[in-house]
């Protein structure tokens, strides 16, 4: 092979980046890398139709909006709703299931008006309804739902106002189910429905004894806070029978928890629930609806495994298993197949949002160059460090590492006791970092790397300071170490040569991302490209459409980011459907009870004092006040 040919073959390609960042593993076919190195969105079955995210960023900037931006791709929300309904329809047909499938979207997963708008608009086609867990959500649901056949499922504790709203909704023809979370709710519901003369559709939330693995599975199991245990369930049945109202008891609901990674847990819970369902029918309840709650997972790391951030099943397998388990349990007793309801939130909206930001600055932990030789009168420990550096090789890597740590600690002790100067300590540190760098280099030659050396790469990783707040935009990443796919959205046809930890601009030591999926593994650093002068480098955090927006907080008073919604058409063009400006500084200050007007007034007085005491001139005062006002009206993030 000629040298040129070999170089061509060896050259880093967009496909290499696709593999490195796992985009085809977690992207569910919605994201890919184009030949020219951009991340593209491919929302349709025809994967040749694609739109570059970098191009969308250009469009955002042209419209005068700054980073960070939360990008919503409406098509992906539509595609996931369609996916779910088609999967259920296929399984229903394949197995000859007699009931149908009805989906509802739990509003808490993303309450933003235009998400619910798109959900109810596109969802009408499939009679996709809404789940409400509070009065505020019920108000949203009864007002936003467009399709009369869609359901509203009312979960959560319900007071009289909540019940009345649901009952009135029932009266005007909205299909509202009241799911009892506690036995006490029944009396109030019966009282209000008899007073208003409206017959309610009642559901019961079952406390399962099955429990699932994963982060959010505490909703299941005997100790779960919500739902009725079996004796409470029987009490409800008896009370309804006494009132001759068993015809109102129509739905059995349970919720095992969110992001259930293991299909076995899903099957086990459904087996238990189906058994309970069958007996409720035998008891004489009308029934007809079995509601499995949420839990359908998202494969955030693309490993297709039973891990917290992943799942060992596909949506198709989920649907097949659901149909199979229900049929197996109910056919035995010749019980009519119920309408299947699920409340999938995460799986329907996670894909549709991408957080985009630019990199502002970096810190590198490269070893500084060593002086030629060290002074003869250097302390013995400093000399020992120098000797260690000379002998680093793959064979004695662990030994050198131990020595380096030992001598560095000794140097620190000597410094603390005043036996060693600041200059000597600085020299020792420089040598120490040279050793660590040498070890990092040499360890690449080893097959089996000693466990003690695991942390070296992250200790030497660059820090890229990025224009976003983890607390505002990725709260689960901070709070529970949840993994979201992170990667640059351009330059993917170039090899990333830096190892990086991402820090946000809150300057909080927790304001960082240091868990990444890489080649199907979890790493604490992310390979990224060298930053270039005068060129912005854009990073995307993917699959952030579920839960992140509303859980986010105002840490360091970083507010809501700008939001842009796009809709891609089959020609490969896209429209900006909505642009929502993020919070201004004045906005976030008013959330914590400051009055921007008063702040300005107070500062104005201070500036006036400055004029009186001749610290500033009148025209300087004017400039200073303008800067203050611009600050108040500006974006809470870094503006270029
Ligand atoms: C949170 C929640 C859901 C949504 O769960 P996902 O895992 O996001 O699908 C559904 N039902 C209830 C009762 C919930 O509390």
XYZ file of C-alpha atoms and ligand atoms in Angstrom, residues 106 108-109 131 155 205 253 255 258-259 294-295 343-346 547, ligand 1:
32
model
C -48.455 12.478 31.892
C -45.641 16.359 34.678
C -43.009 14.955 32.309
C -52.701 12.272 32.612
C -54.103 10.672 39.505
C -54.412 2.594 41.988
C -54.077 1.459 37.525
C -47.237 2.671 38.208
C -40.034 5.545 35.744
C -37.249 4.203 33.495
C -45.381 4.818 32.913
C -41.998 3.151 33.139
C -48.993 6.680 30.685
C -45.634 6.765 28.929
C -43.990 10.108 29.428
C -40.244 9.723 29.159
C -38.401 15.887 33.169
C -44.351 9.949 36.447
C -45.498 9.129 36.147
C -45.679 8.604 34.855
C -44.655 8.768 33.746
O -43.653 7.828 33.819
P -42.612 7.647 32.621
O -41.635 6.697 33.145
O -42.050 8.984 32.331
O -43.333 7.103 31.450
C -46.829 7.908 34.607
N -47.764 7.708 35.571
C -47.616 8.181 36.826
C -48.649 7.922 37.833
C -46.475 8.892 37.156
O -46.323 9.338 38.400
